[in-house]
CSV table of C-alpha atoms and ligand atoms in Angstrom, one decimal:
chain,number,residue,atom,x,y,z
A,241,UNK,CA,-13.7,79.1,126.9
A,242,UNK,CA,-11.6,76.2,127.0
A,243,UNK,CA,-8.0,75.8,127.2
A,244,UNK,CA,-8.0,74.2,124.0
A,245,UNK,CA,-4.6,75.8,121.7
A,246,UNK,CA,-3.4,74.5,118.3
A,247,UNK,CA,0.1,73.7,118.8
A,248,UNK,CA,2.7,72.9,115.7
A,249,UNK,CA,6.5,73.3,114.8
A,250,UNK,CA,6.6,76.2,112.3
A,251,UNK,CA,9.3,76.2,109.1
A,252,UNK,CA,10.0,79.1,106.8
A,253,UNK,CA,8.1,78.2,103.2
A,254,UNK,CA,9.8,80.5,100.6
A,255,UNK,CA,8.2,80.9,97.1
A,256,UNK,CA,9.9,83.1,95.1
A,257,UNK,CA,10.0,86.5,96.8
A,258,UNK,CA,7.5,85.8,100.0
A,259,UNK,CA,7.7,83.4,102.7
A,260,UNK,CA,4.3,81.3,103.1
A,261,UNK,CA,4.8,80.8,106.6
A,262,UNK,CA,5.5,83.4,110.2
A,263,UNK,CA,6.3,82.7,113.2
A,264,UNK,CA,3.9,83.9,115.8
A,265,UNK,CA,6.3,84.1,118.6
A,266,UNK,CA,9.6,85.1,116.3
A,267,UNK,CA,7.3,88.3,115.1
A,268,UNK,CA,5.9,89.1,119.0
A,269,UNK,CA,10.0,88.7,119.5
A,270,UNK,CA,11.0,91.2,116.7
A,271,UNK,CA,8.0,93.8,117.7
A,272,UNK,CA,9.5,93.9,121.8
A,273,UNK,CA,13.3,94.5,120.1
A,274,UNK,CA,11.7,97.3,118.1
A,275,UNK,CA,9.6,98.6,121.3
A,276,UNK,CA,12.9,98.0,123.7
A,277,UNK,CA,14.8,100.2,120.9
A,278,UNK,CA,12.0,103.0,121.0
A,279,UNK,CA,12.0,102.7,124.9
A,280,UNK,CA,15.7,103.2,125.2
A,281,UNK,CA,15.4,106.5,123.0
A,282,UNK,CA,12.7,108.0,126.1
A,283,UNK,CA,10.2,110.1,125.1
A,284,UNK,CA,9.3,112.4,122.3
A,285,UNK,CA,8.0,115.6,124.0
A,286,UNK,CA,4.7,116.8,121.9
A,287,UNK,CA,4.7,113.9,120.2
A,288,UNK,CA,1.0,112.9,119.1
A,289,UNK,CA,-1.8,111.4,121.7
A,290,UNK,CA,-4.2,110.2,119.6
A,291,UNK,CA,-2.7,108.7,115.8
A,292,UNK,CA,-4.7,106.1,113.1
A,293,UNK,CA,-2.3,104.3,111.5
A,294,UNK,CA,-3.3,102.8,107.8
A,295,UNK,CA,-1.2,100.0,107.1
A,296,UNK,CA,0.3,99.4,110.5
A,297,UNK,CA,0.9,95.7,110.6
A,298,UNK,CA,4.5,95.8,109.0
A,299,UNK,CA,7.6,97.5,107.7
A,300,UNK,CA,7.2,101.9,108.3
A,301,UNK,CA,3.8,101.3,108.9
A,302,UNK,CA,4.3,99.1,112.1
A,303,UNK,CA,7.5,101.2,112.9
A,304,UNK,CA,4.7,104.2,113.1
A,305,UNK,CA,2.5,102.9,115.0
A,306,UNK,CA,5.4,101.7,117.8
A,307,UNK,CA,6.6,105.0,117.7
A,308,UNK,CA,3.2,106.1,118.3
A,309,UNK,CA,2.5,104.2,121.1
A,310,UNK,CA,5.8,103.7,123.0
A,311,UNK,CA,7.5,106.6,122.1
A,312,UNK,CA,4.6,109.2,122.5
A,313,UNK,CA,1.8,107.5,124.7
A,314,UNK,CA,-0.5,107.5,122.1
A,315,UNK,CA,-3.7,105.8,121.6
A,316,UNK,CA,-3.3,103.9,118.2
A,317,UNK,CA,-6.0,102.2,115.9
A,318,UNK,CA,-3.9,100.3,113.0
A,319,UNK,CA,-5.6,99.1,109.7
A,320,UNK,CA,-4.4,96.5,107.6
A,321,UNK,CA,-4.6,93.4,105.6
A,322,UNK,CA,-3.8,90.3,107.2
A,323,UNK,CA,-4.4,86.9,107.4
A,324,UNK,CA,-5.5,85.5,111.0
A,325,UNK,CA,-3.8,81.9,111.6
A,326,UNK,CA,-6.2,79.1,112.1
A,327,UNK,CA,-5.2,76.1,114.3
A,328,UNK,CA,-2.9,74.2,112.1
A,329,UNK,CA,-2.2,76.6,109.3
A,330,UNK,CA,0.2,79.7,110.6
A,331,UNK,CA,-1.2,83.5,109.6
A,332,UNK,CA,0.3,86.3,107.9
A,333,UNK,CA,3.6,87.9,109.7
A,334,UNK,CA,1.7,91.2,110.1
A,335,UNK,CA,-1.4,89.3,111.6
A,336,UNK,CA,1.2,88.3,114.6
A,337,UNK,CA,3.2,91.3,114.4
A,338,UNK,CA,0.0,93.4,115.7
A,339,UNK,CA,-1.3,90.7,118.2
A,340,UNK,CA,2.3,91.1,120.0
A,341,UNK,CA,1.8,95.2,119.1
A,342,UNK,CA,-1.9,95.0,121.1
A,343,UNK,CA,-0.3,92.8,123.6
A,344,UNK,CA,2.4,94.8,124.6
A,345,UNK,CA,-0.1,98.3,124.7
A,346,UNK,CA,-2.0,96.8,126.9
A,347,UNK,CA,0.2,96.0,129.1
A,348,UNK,CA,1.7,99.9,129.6
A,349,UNK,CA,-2.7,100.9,129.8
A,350,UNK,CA,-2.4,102.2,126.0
A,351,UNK,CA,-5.1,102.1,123.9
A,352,UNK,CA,-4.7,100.2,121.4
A,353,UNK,CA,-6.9,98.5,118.7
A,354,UNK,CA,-6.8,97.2,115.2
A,355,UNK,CA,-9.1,96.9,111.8
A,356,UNK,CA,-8.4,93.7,109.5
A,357,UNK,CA,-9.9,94.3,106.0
A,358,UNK,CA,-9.6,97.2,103.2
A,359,UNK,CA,-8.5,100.0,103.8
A,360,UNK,CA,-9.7,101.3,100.1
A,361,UNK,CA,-13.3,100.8,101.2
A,362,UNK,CA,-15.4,103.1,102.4
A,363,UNK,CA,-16.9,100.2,105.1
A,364,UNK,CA,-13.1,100.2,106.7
A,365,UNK,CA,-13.7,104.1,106.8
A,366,UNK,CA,-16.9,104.1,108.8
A,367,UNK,CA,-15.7,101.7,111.0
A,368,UNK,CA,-12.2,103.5,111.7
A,369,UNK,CA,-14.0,106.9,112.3
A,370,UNK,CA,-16.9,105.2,114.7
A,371,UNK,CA,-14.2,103.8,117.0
A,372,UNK,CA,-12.1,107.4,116.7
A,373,UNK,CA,-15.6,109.1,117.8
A,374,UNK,CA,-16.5,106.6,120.5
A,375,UNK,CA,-13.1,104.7,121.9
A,376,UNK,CA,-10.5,107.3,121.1
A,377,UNK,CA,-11.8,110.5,122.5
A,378,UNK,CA,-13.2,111.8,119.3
A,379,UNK,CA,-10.4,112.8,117.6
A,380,UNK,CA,-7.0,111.9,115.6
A,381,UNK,CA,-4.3,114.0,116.1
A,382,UNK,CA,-1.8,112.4,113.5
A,383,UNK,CA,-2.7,109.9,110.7
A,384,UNK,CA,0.2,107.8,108.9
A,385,UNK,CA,-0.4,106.7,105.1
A,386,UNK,CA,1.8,103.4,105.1
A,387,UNK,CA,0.3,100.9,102.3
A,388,UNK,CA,1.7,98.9,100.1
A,389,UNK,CA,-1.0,97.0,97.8
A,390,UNK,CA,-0.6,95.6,94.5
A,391,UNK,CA,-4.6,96.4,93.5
A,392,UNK,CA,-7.2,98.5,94.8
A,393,UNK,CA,-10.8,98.3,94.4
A,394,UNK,CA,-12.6,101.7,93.3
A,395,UNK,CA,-15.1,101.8,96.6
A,396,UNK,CA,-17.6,103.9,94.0
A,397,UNK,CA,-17.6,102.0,90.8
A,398,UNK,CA,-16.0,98.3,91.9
A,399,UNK,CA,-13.3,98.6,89.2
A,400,UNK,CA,-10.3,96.4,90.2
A,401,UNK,CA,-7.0,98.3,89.7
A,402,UNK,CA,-3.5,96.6,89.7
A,403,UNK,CA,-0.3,98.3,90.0
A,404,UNK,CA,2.6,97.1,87.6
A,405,UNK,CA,6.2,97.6,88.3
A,406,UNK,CA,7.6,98.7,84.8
A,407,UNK,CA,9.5,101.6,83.2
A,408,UNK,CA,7.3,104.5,81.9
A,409,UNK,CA,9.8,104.6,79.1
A,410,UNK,CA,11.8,102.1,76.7
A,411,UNK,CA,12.9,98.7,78.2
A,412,UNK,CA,15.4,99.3,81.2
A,413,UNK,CA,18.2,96.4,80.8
A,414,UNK,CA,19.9,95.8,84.3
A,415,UNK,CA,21.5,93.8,87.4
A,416,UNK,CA,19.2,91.9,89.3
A,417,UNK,CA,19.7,89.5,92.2
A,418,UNK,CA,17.6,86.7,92.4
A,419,UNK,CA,17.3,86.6,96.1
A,420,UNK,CA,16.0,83.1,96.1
A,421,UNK,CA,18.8,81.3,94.1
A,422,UNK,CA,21.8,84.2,94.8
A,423,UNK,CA,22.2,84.6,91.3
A,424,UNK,CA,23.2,88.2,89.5
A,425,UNK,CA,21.5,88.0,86.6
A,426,UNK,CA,20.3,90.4,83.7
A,427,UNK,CA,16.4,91.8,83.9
A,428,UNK,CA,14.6,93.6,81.5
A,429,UNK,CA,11.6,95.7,82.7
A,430,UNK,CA,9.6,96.4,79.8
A,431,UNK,CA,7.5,99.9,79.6
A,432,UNK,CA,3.6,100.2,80.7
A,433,UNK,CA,1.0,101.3,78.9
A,434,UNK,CA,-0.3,104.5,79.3
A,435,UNK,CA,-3.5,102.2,81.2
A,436,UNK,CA,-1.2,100.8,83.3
A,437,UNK,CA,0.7,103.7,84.8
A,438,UNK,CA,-3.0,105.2,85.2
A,439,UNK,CA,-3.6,102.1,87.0
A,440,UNK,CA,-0.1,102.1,89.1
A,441,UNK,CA,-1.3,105.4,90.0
A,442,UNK,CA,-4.9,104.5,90.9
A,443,UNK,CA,-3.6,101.9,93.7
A,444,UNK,CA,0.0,103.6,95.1
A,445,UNK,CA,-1.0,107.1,94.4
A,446,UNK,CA,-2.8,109.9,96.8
A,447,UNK,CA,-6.2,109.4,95.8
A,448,UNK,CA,-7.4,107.2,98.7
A,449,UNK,CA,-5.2,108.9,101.3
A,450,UNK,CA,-7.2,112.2,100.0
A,451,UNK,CA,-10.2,110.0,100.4
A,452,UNK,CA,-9.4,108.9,103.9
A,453,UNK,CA,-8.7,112.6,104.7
A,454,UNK,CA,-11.6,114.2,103.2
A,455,UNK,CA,-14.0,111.5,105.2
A,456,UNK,CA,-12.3,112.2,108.6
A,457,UNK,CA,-12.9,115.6,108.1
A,458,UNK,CA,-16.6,115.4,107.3
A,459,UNK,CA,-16.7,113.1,110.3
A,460,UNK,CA,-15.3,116.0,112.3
A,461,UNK,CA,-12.4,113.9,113.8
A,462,UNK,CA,-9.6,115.9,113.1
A,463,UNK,CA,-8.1,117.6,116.1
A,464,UNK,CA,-6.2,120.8,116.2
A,465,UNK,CA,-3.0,120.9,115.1
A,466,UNK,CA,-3.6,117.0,113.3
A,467,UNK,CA,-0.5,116.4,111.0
A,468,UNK,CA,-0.7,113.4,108.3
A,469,UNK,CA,2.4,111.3,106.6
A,470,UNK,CA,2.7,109.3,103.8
A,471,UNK,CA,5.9,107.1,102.4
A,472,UNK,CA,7.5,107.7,99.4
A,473,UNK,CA,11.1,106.5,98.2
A,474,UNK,CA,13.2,108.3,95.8
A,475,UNK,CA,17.0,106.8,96.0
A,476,UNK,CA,19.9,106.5,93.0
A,477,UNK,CA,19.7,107.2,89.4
A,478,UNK,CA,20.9,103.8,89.2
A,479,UNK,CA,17.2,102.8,90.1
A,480,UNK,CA,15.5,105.7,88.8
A,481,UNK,CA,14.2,103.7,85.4
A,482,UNK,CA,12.4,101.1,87.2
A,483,UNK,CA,11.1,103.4,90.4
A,484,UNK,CA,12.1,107.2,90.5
A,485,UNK,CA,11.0,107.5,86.5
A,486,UNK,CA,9.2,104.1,86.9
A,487,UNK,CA,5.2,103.5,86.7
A,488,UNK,CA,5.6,103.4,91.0
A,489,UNK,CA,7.1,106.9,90.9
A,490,UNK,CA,4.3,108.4,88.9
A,491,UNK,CA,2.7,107.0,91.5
A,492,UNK,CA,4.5,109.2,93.7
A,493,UNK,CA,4.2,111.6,92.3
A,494,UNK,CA,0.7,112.2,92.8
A,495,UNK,CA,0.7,111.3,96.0
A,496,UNK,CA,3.0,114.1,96.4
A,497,UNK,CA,0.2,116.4,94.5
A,498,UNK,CA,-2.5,114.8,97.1
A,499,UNK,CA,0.0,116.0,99.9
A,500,UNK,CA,-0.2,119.6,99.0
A,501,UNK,CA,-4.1,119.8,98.5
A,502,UNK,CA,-4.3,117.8,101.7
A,503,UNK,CA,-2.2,120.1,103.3
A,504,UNK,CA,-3.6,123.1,102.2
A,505,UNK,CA,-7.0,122.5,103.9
A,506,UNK,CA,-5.5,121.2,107.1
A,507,UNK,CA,-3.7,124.5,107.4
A,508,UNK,CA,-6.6,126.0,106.4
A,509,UNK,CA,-9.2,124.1,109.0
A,510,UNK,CA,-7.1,122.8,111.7
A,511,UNK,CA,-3.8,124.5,110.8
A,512,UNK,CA,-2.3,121.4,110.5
A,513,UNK,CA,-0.1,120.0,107.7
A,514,UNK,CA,0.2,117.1,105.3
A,515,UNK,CA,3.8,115.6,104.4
A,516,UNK,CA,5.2,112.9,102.1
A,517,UNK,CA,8.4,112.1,104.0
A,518,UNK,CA,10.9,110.4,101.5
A,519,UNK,CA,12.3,107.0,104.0
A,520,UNK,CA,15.8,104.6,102.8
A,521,UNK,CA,15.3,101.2,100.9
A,522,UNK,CA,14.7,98.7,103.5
A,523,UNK,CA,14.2,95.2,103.2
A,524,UNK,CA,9.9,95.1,103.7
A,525,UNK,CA,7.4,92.9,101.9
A,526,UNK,CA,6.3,95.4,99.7
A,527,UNK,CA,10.2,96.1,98.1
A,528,UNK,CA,11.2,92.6,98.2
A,529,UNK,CA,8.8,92.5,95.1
A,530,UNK,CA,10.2,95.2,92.8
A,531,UNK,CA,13.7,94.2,90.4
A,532,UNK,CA,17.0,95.5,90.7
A,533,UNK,CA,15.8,97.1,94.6
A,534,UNK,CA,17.1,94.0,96.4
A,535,UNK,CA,20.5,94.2,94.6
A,536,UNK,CA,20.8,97.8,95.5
A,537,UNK,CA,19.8,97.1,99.0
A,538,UNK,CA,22.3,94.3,99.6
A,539,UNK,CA,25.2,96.3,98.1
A,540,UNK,CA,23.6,99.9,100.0
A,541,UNK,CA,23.4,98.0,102.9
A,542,UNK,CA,27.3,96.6,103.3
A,543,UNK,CA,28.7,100.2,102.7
A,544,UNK,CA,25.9,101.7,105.5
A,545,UNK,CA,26.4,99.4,108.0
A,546,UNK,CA,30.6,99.9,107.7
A,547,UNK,CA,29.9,103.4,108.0
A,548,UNK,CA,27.7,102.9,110.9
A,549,UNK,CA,24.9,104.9,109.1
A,550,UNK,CA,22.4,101.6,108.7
A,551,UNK,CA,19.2,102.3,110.1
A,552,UNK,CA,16.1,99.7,109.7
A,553,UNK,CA,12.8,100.9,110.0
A,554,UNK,CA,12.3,101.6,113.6
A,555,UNK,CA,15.3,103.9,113.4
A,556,UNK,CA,14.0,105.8,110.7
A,557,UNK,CA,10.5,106.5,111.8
A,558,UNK,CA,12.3,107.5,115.5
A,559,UNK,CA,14.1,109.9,113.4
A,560,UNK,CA,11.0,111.0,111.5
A,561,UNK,CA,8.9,112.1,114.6
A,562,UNK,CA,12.1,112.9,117.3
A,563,UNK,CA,13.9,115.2,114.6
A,564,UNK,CA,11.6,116.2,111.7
A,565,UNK,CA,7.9,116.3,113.0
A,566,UNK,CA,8.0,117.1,116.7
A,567,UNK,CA,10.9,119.2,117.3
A,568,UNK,CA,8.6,122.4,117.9
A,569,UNK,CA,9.3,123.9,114.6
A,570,UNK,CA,7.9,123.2,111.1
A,571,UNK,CA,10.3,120.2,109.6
A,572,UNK,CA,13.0,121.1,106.9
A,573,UNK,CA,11.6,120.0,103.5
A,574,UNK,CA,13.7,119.3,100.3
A,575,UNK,CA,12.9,122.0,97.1
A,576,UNK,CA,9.7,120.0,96.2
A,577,UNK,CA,8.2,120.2,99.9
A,578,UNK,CA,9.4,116.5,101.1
A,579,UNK,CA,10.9,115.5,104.4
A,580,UNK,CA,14.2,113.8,103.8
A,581,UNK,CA,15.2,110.6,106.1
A,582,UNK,CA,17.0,109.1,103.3
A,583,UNK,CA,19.7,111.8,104.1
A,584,UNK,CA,22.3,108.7,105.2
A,585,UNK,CA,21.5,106.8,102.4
A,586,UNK,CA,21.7,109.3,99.5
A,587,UNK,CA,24.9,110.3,101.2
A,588,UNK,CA,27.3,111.2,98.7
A,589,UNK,CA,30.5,108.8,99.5
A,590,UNK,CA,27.8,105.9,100.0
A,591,UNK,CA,25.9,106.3,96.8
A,592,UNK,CA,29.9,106.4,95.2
A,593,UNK,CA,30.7,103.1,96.8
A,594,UNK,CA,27.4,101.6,96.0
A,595,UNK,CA,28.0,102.5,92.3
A,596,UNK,CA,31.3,101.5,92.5
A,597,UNK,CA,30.2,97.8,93.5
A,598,UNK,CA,27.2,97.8,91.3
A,599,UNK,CA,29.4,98.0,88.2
A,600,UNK,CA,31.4,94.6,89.5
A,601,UNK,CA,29.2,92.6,91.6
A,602,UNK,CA,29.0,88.8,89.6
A,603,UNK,CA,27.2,85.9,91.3
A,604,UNK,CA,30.5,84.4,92.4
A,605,UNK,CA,31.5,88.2,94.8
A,606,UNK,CA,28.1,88.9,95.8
A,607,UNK,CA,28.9,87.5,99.6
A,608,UNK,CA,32.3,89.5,99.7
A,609,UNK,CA,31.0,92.5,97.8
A,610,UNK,CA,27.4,93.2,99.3
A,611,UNK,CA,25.5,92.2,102.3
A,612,UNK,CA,23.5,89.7,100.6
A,613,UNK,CA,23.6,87.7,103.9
A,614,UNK,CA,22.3,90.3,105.8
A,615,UNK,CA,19.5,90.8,103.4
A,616,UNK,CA,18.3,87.1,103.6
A,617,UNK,CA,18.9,87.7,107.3
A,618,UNK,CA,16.2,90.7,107.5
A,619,UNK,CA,14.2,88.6,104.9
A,620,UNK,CA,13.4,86.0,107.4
A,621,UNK,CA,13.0,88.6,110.2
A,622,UNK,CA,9.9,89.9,108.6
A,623,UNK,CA,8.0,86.5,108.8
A,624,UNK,CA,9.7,86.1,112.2
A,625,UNK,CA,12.4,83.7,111.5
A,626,UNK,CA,15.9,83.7,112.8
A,627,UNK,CA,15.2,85.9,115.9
A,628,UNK,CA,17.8,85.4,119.1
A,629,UNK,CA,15.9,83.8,122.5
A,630,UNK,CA,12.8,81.8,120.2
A,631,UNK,CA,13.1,78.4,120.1
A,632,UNK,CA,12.3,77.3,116.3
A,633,UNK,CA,12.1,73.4,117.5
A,634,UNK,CA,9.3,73.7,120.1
A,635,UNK,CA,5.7,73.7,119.1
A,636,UNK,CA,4.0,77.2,118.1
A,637,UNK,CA,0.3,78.1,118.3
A,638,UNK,CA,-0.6,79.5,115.1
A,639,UNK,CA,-3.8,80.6,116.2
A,640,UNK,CA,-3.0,83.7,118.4
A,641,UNK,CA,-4.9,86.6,117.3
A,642,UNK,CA,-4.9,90.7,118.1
A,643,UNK,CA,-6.7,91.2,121.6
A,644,UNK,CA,-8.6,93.8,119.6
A,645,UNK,CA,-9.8,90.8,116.6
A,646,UNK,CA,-10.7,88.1,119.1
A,647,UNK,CA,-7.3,87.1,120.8
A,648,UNK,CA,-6.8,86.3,124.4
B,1072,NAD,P1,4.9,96.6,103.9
B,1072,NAD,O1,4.6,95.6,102.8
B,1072,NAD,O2,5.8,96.2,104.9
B,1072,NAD,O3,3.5,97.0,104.6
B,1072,NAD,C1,2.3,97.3,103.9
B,1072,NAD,C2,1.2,97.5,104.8
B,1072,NAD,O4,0.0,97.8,104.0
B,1072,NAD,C3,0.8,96.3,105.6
B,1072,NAD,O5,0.4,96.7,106.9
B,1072,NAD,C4,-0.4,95.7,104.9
B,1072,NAD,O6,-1.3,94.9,105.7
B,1072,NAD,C5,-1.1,97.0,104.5
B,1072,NAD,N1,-2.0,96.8,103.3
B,1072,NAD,C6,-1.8,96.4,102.1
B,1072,NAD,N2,-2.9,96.4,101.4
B,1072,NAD,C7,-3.9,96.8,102.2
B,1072,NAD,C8,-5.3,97.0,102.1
B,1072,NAD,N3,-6.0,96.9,100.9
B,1072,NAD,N4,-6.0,97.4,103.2
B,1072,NAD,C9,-5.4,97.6,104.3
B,1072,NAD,N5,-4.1,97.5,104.5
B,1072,NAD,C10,-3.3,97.1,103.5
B,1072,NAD,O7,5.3,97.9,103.1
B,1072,NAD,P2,6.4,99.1,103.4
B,1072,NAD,O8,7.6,98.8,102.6
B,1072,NAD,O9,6.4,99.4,104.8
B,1072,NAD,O10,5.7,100.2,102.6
B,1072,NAD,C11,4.8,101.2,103.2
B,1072,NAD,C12,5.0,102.6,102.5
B,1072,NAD,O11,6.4,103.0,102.6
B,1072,NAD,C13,4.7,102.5,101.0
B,1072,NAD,O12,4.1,103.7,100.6
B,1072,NAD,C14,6.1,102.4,100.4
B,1072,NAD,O13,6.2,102.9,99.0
B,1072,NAD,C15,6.9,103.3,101.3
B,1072,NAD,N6,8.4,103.1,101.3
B,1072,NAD,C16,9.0,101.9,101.4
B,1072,NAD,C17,10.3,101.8,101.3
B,1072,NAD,C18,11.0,100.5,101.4
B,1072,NAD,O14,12.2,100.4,101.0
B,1072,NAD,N7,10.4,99.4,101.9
B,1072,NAD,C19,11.1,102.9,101.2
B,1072,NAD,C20,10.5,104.2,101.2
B,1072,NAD,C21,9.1,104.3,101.2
């Protein structure tokens, strides 16, 4: 082929809680800080070899699968939903984030290769499995649950599903930063129907990851030993209302119930295990989305990083595999089964000074009181804005893809 590339000078485009627009070489610059950070850590003795990584194009998923891959040595196949970038019109972040994540595997002779489409289908299931069985050495030896989607599509019956982000009880009446204009301001979350918690469920809950499970087995992927994850978040009473007790939690709380019978057969078949490992609010796409969260983060953020406790994502999914999963031992769990990397965060003095601010924070002390800044900061990170060493004035080429999807 030609030498032909698409070159233009990319701006951040916020709407509301997304950016429009990413940065192709800003997000191949944040993925090499994350695999330098994973690097400097060395390796994680009996970590896994061989890991599929659903959702693995941003936030814990993408922190999985570098963890995976530069931390352990292991083959990864990532799934997500991203947009490729054409010539003049710039992709999704995550579309970048995993051509600099293919890039870079490469490079070290790692296998690694990616899925664009949905993951809720059973087409993205087949196709995941085939390239386990033929590219990957037949088997899977950890799989990471990692998505964040606001609707599913039953793959039997072809009802749409959309999660809602309300209260399962009465109106909740709180604090709410409006990240966009810096404004404190009053929300009320109203309460779901009983259809739309079933539906909240349907789409965040364990249904599909049981799914996914049920069809590697059958496929007779699974190695010895395989272990699987999935993300959940508990955090403050403070936020309980709108997530803990929320129509997201419920959510969780099924996935939680998927975790056990998942876990039951692995031991069973493979004696292997399933876990939900509870992670700290971060700043990802997925939480930007849900009210009151980016308040608590700014304010949770300011007393963690003056306590030197701050960890992003990276640093909690090292922490995950280097001191819960692969330390030779079964990981501590909490009373209901769950790892715990939220420790720092649900840290009794921080969770007193983050109450503490939450009662006072106003518009006019949210700089000196909470780490708004560095919220807006991480914001732009995710879309690959604002990264040290990329030059934002020179021309970008929007249309790099994965080497796996039909990059160079
Ligand atoms: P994110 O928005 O950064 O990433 C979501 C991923 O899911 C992306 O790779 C996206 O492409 C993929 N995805 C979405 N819909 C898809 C579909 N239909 N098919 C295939 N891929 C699809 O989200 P995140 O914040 O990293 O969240 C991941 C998990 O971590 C979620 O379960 C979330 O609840 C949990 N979690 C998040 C936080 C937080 O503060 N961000 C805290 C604790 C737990």
């Amino acid at each position: 082929m030609g030498g032909f590339h698409a070159i233009m000078i990319i701006q951040p485009k916020i709407r509301g809680f997304i950016c429009i627009t990413s940065h192709p070489e800003g997000c191949a610059a944040n993925v090499r800080e994350q695999i330098d950070y994973v690097k400097s850590k060395g390796p994680i003795a009996g970590g896994p070899k061989s890991v599929l990584v659903i959702g693995s194009s941003a936030g814990y998923g993408l922190a999985s699968r570098i963890v995976s891959a530069f931390g352990s040595g292991a083959k990864t196949l990532g799934l997500f939903f991203e947009k490729p970038g054409t010539e003049d019109r710039p992709g999704s972040a995550g579309w970048y984030n995993t051509a600099a994540f293919e890039k870079a595997a490469q490079a070290e002779g790692l296998f690694a290769k990616s899925l664009n489409g949905d993951a809720f289908s059973h087409e993205l299931k087949a196709q995941a499995i085939e390239i386990i069985k033929n590219e990957m050495g037949g088997k899977v030896d950890m799989v990471i649950y990692s998505l964040a989607s606001p609707r599913r599509t039953d793959p039997d019956t072809g009802e749409v599903y959309k999660s809602v982000l309300k209260t399962t009880g009465g109106d909740f009446t709180n604090k709410n930063l409006n990240t966009d204009k810096g404004l404190v301001e009053e929300v009320t979350i109203g309460a779901a129907t009983p259809e739309e918690i079933d539906h909240t469920v349907k789409v965040m809950g364990g249904d599909d990851w049981e799914l996914w499970m049920n069809a590697l087995e059958g496929a007779g992927v699974l190695a010895e030993g395989v272990k699987t994850v999935a993300y959940s978040y508990i955090g403050p009473k403070l936020t309980w209302p709108i997530y803990t007790d929320g129509t997201i939690g419920r959510a969780k709380k099924d996935l939680e119930a998927a975790c056990a019978r998942i876990s039951a057969k692995l031991g069973a078949n493979h004696g292997g295990a399933a876990y939900v490992s509870v992670n700290k609010a971060l700043v990802t796409q997925a939480s930007s989305a849900i009210p009151v969260v980016p308040l608590y983060i700014s304010i949770l953020y300011k007393d963690m990083k003056a306590r030197g406790t701050h960890e992003g994502c990276l640093e909690q999914i090292q922490r995950l595999f280097a001191e819960r999963l692969y330390t030779g031992e079964a990981p501590a769990v909490d009373e209901a089964g769950r790892i715990r990397i939220d420790d720092w965060e649900m840290r009794e003095e921080t969770q007193a000074a983050v109450a503490e601010i939450w009662e006072k924070v106003t518009t006019e002390t949210i700089d000196e009181l909470t780490d708004f800044q560095g919220y807006k900061e991480e914001f732009l990170r995710l879309f690959g804005f604002g990264l040290k060493g990329v030059d934002y004035g020179a021309e970008s080429d929007p249309s790099v893809a994965p080497p796996s999807l039909g990059g160079a």
